[in-house]
CSV table of C-alpha atoms in Angstrom, one decimal:
chain,number,residue,atom,x,y,z
A,174,UNK,CA,-5.8,14.1,24.5
A,175,UNK,CA,-4.2,14.1,21.0
A,176,UNK,CA,-6.6,12.7,18.3
A,177,UNK,CA,-5.4,11.2,15.1
A,178,UNK,CA,-7.8,10.7,12.2
A,179,UNK,CA,-6.7,8.6,9.3
A,180,UNK,CA,-8.7,8.0,6.1
A,181,UNK,CA,-9.8,6.1,4.3
A,182,UNK,CA,-10.2,3.0,6.5
A,183,UNK,CA,-10.3,0.7,3.5
A,184,UNK,CA,-8.8,1.3,0.1
A,185,UNK,CA,-9.1,-1.0,-2.9
A,186,UNK,CA,-7.2,0.2,-5.9
A,187,UNK,CA,-6.1,-1.2,-9.3
A,188,UNK,CA,-2.5,-1.8,-10.1
A,189,UNK,CA,-0.9,1.2,-11.8
A,190,UNK,CA,-3.2,3.8,-10.1
A,191,UNK,CA,-2.3,6.6,-7.7
A,192,UNK,CA,-3.9,7.3,-4.4
A,193,UNK,CA,-3.3,9.2,-1.2
A,194,UNK,CA,-3.9,8.3,2.4
A,195,UNK,CA,-4.5,11.2,4.8
A,196,UNK,CA,-3.6,11.6,8.5
A,197,UNK,CA,-4.9,14.6,10.5
A,198,UNK,CA,-3.9,15.2,14.1
A,199,UNK,CA,-5.4,17.6,16.6
A,200,UNK,CA,-2.5,19.2,18.4
A,201,UNK,CA,1.2,19.9,17.9
A,202,UNK,CA,3.6,17.0,17.8
A,203,UNK,CA,7.3,16.3,17.6
A,204,UNK,CA,7.4,13.6,15.1
A,205,UNK,CA,5.1,11.7,12.7
A,206,UNK,CA,5.6,8.1,11.6
A,207,UNK,CA,4.2,6.0,8.9
A,208,UNK,CA,4.1,2.2,9.5
A,209,UNK,CA,3.2,-0.7,7.4
A,210,UNK,CA,1.8,-4.0,8.7
A,211,UNK,CA,1.4,-7.2,6.8
A,212,UNK,CA,-1.0,-9.8,8.3
A,213,UNK,CA,0.6,-11.5,11.4
A,214,UNK,CA,3.8,-9.4,11.1
A,215,UNK,CA,5.3,-6.5,13.0
A,216,UNK,CA,4.6,-2.9,12.3
A,217,UNK,CA,7.4,-1.9,9.9
A,218,UNK,CA,8.6,1.7,10.0
A,219,UNK,CA,8.4,3.4,6.6
A,220,UNK,CA,9.0,7.1,7.3
A,221,UNK,CA,9.8,9.5,10.1
A,222,UNK,CA,8.8,13.1,9.5
A,223,UNK,CA,10.3,15.7,11.8
A,224,UNK,CA,9.6,19.2,10.5
A,225,UNK,CA,7.1,21.2,8.5
A,226,UNK,CA,7.4,20.6,4.8
A,227,UNK,CA,9.3,17.4,5.2
A,228,UNK,CA,9.0,15.0,2.3
A,229,UNK,CA,10.4,11.5,2.1
A,230,UNK,CA,10.2,9.0,-0.7
A,231,UNK,CA,10.9,5.3,-0.9
A,232,UNK,CA,10.0,3.5,-4.0
A,233,UNK,CA,6.4,4.1,-4.9
A,234,UNK,CA,5.6,5.7,-1.5
A,235,UNK,CA,6.0,9.3,-0.7
A,236,UNK,CA,5.1,10.9,2.7
A,237,UNK,CA,4.8,14.6,3.5
A,238,UNK,CA,4.1,16.7,6.5
A,239,UNK,CA,2.4,20.0,6.9
A,240,UNK,CA,2.6,20.9,10.6
A,241,UNK,CA,0.5,24.1,10.2
A,242,UNK,CA,-2.4,22.1,8.8
A,243,UNK,CA,-1.6,19.2,11.1
A,244,UNK,CA,-1.7,16.9,8.1
A,245,UNK,CA,0.4,14.2,6.7
A,246,UNK,CA,-0.1,12.3,3.5
A,247,UNK,CA,1.1,9.0,2.2
A,248,UNK,CA,1.0,9.0,-1.6
A,249,UNK,CA,1.1,5.8,-3.6
A,250,UNK,CA,2.3,6.0,-7.1
A,251,UNK,CA,1.5,3.3,-9.7
A,252,UNK,CA,0.4,0.8,-7.1
A,253,UNK,CA,1.6,-2.8,-7.3
A,254,UNK,CA,0.2,-5.9,-5.5
A,255,UNK,CA,3.1,-6.0,-3.1
A,256,UNK,CA,1.9,-2.7,-1.5
A,257,UNK,CA,-1.2,-4.5,-0.2
A,258,UNK,CA,-1.0,-4.1,3.6
A,259,UNK,CA,-2.4,-2.0,6.5
A,260,UNK,CA,-0.8,1.4,6.8
A,261,UNK,CA,-0.8,3.4,10.1
A,262,UNK,CA,0.2,6.9,10.9
A,263,UNK,CA,1.4,7.7,14.4
A,264,UNK,CA,2.1,11.0,16.1
A,265,UNK,CA,4.6,11.3,18.9
A,266,UNK,CA,4.9,14.0,21.5
A,267,UNK,CA,7.5,14.8,24.1
A,268,UNK,CA,6.0,12.2,26.5
A,269,UNK,CA,7.1,9.6,24.0
A,270,UNK,CA,3.7,7.9,23.8
A,271,UNK,CA,2.6,7.3,20.3
A,272,UNK,CA,-0.9,8.2,19.1
A,273,UNK,CA,-2.1,6.1,16.2
A,274,UNK,CA,-4.6,6.5,13.5
A,275,UNK,CA,-7.2,3.8,12.8
A,276,UNK,CA,-5.1,2.4,10.0
A,277,UNK,CA,-5.8,2.1,6.2
A,278,UNK,CA,-6.3,-1.4,4.8
A,279,UNK,CA,-5.0,-1.2,1.3
A,280,UNK,CA,-5.7,-3.9,-1.3
A,281,UNK,CA,-4.1,-3.6,-4.7
A,282,UNK,CA,-6.0,-5.5,-7.4
A,283,UNK,CA,-4.2,-6.9,-10.4
B,250,UNK,CA,19.8,-8.5,15.4
B,251,UNK,CA,16.5,-10.0,16.6
B,252,UNK,CA,13.5,-7.8,16.7
B,253,UNK,CA,10.8,-7.4,19.3
B,254,UNK,CA,9.2,-10.8,19.9
B,255,UNK,CA,5.9,-11.6,21.5
B,256,UNK,CA,4.3,-14.7,22.9
B,257,UNK,CA,1.9,-16.2,22.3
B,258,UNK,CA,0.9,-15.1,18.8
B,259,UNK,CA,-2.8,-16.0,19.5
B,260,UNK,CA,-4.7,-16.8,22.7
B,261,UNK,CA,-8.3,-17.8,23.0
B,262,UNK,CA,-9.7,-17.9,26.5
B,263,UNK,CA,-13.1,-17.8,28.2
B,264,UNK,CA,-14.4,-14.8,30.1
B,265,UNK,CA,-13.2,-14.9,33.7
B,266,UNK,CA,-9.9,-16.7,32.9
B,267,UNK,CA,-6.5,-15.3,33.2
B,268,UNK,CA,-4.0,-14.7,30.4
B,269,UNK,CA,-0.4,-13.6,30.5
B,270,UNK,CA,1.3,-12.1,27.5
B,271,UNK,CA,5.0,-11.8,27.1
B,272,UNK,CA,7.2,-9.3,25.3
B,273,UNK,CA,10.9,-9.6,24.7
B,274,UNK,CA,12.3,-6.2,23.5
B,275,UNK,CA,15.3,-5.6,21.4
B,276,UNK,CA,18.4,-6.2,23.4
B,277,UNK,CA,19.7,-3.0,25.0
B,278,UNK,CA,16.4,-1.2,24.7
B,279,UNK,CA,15.6,0.4,28.0
B,280,UNK,CA,12.2,1.6,26.9
B,281,UNK,CA,9.3,-0.8,26.5
B,282,UNK,CA,5.8,0.0,25.6
B,283,UNK,CA,2.5,-1.9,25.5
B,284,UNK,CA,-0.3,-0.9,23.1
B,285,UNK,CA,-3.6,-2.5,22.2
B,286,UNK,CA,-5.8,-2.4,19.1
B,287,UNK,CA,-9.4,-3.3,19.5
B,288,UNK,CA,-11.1,-4.5,16.3
B,289,UNK,CA,-11.5,-1.6,13.8
B,290,UNK,CA,-10.2,1.0,16.2
B,291,UNK,CA,-6.9,2.8,16.5
B,292,UNK,CA,-3.8,1.3,18.3
B,293,UNK,CA,-3.9,2.7,21.8
B,294,UNK,CA,-1.1,3.2,24.3
B,295,UNK,CA,-1.3,1.2,27.5
B,296,UNK,CA,1.9,1.8,29.4
B,297,UNK,CA,5.6,2.6,29.2
B,298,UNK,CA,8.5,1.1,31.1
B,299,UNK,CA,12.0,2.6,31.5
B,300,UNK,CA,14.0,-0.4,32.5
B,301,UNK,CA,12.0,-2.0,35.3
B,302,UNK,CA,10.1,1.2,36.3
B,303,UNK,CA,6.7,2.1,35.0
B,304,UNK,CA,7.1,5.6,33.5
B,305,UNK,CA,3.6,6.1,32.3
B,306,UNK,CA,0.6,3.8,32.8
B,307,UNK,CA,-2.1,6.2,32.0
B,308,UNK,CA,-3.5,4.0,29.2
B,309,UNK,CA,-4.1,1.0,31.3
B,310,UNK,CA,-7.9,0.4,31.1
B,311,UNK,CA,-8.5,-0.9,34.7
B,312,UNK,CA,-7.0,-2.8,37.5
B,313,UNK,CA,-7.6,-6.2,35.8
B,314,UNK,CA,-4.5,-5.4,33.8
B,315,UNK,CA,-1.1,-5.8,35.4
B,316,UNK,CA,2.2,-5.2,33.7
B,317,UNK,CA,5.6,-6.1,35.0
B,318,UNK,CA,9.2,-5.9,33.8
B,319,UNK,CA,11.3,-7.6,36.4
B,320,UNK,CA,15.0,-7.0,35.8
B,321,UNK,CA,14.3,-4.6,33.1
B,322,UNK,CA,14.4,-7.2,30.3
B,323,UNK,CA,11.3,-8.9,29.1
B,324,UNK,CA,7.8,-7.8,30.2
B,325,UNK,CA,4.5,-9.5,30.9
B,326,UNK,CA,1.0,-8.2,30.7
B,327,UNK,CA,-1.5,-10.2,32.7
B,328,UNK,CA,-5.2,-9.8,32.4
B,329,UNK,CA,-7.2,-11.2,35.3
B,330,UNK,CA,-10.1,-11.9,35.0
B,331,UNK,CA,-10.5,-11.4,31.3
B,332,UNK,CA,-13.7,-9.8,30.0
B,333,UNK,CA,-15.1,-9.8,26.4
B,334,UNK,CA,-14.1,-6.2,25.8
B,335,UNK,CA,-10.4,-7.2,26.4
B,336,UNK,CA,-10.3,-8.9,23.0
B,337,UNK,CA,-7.9,-7.3,20.5
B,338,UNK,CA,-4.3,-7.3,19.4
B,339,UNK,CA,-1.7,-6.4,22.0
B,340,UNK,CA,1.4,-4.9,20.6
B,341,UNK,CA,4.7,-4.4,22.4
B,342,UNK,CA,7.4,-1.9,21.2
B,343,UNK,CA,10.8,-1.0,22.4
B,344,UNK,CA,13.2,1.9,21.8
B,345,UNK,CA,16.8,2.6,22.8
B,346,UNK,CA,16.1,6.0,24.2
B,347,UNK,CA,13.1,7.9,25.1
B,348,UNK,CA,12.0,9.9,22.0
B,349,UNK,CA,13.6,7.5,19.6
B,350,UNK,CA,11.8,5.4,17.0
B,351,UNK,CA,9.8,2.5,18.5
B,352,UNK,CA,10.2,-0.9,17.1
B,353,UNK,CA,7.1,-3.1,17.2
B,354,UNK,CA,6.5,-6.8,17.7
B,355,UNK,CA,4.0,-8.8,15.7
B,356,UNK,CA,1.4,-8.6,18.4
B,357,UNK,CA,-0.6,-11.1,20.4
B,358,UNK,CA,-4.2,-11.6,19.2
B,359,UNK,CA,-6.4,-12.2,22.3
B,360,UNK,CA,-9.9,-13.5,21.9
B,361,UNK,CA,-12.1,-13.7,25.0
B,362,UNK,CA,-15.2,-15.8,24.5
């Protein structure tokens, strides 16, 4: 079974600081997703990464994928309070089932 | 366009009782998935429908869980009888085609006392 490890589980950071969330997975996959969830809300898709070396950026968030290392990162630049949420990575394989990491609960402190 | 909706948002029941969760996928999405997140753990796959047919139910924990999707539209997930370890957040997702991005609902938080 494909295993996905995400760390850290909890992240408290000050506004304006940078940090990276890591997502490791155990076997090859077709696609890697990053989702954001606000309390009581749906998981919102942030990025889809399809190939080795893929890098996508949206605002203060940047995601990258290294398929050889089986590693994806979500980098936060100059954090702001609005980024406080839980972030999940999910790996998809041909069978279409998603395998999720444990999630990272991010709190940005003013 | 309406997203994936789930009902109820919260449910608190006693051990041994029955609960039915409902998911309405995005209109036109043939693929419907159920996932569950137990407190502090990862979100885990339960099963996958293509229209009204179960494509993959390898994640269903045991025979106390029954999922249906009559008519290929909304789906229900029934837990009978509920046990303490069934507590968690149950997510539903849908996609237009197999392999496409999955769109998630807000989840149903189930608490079994």
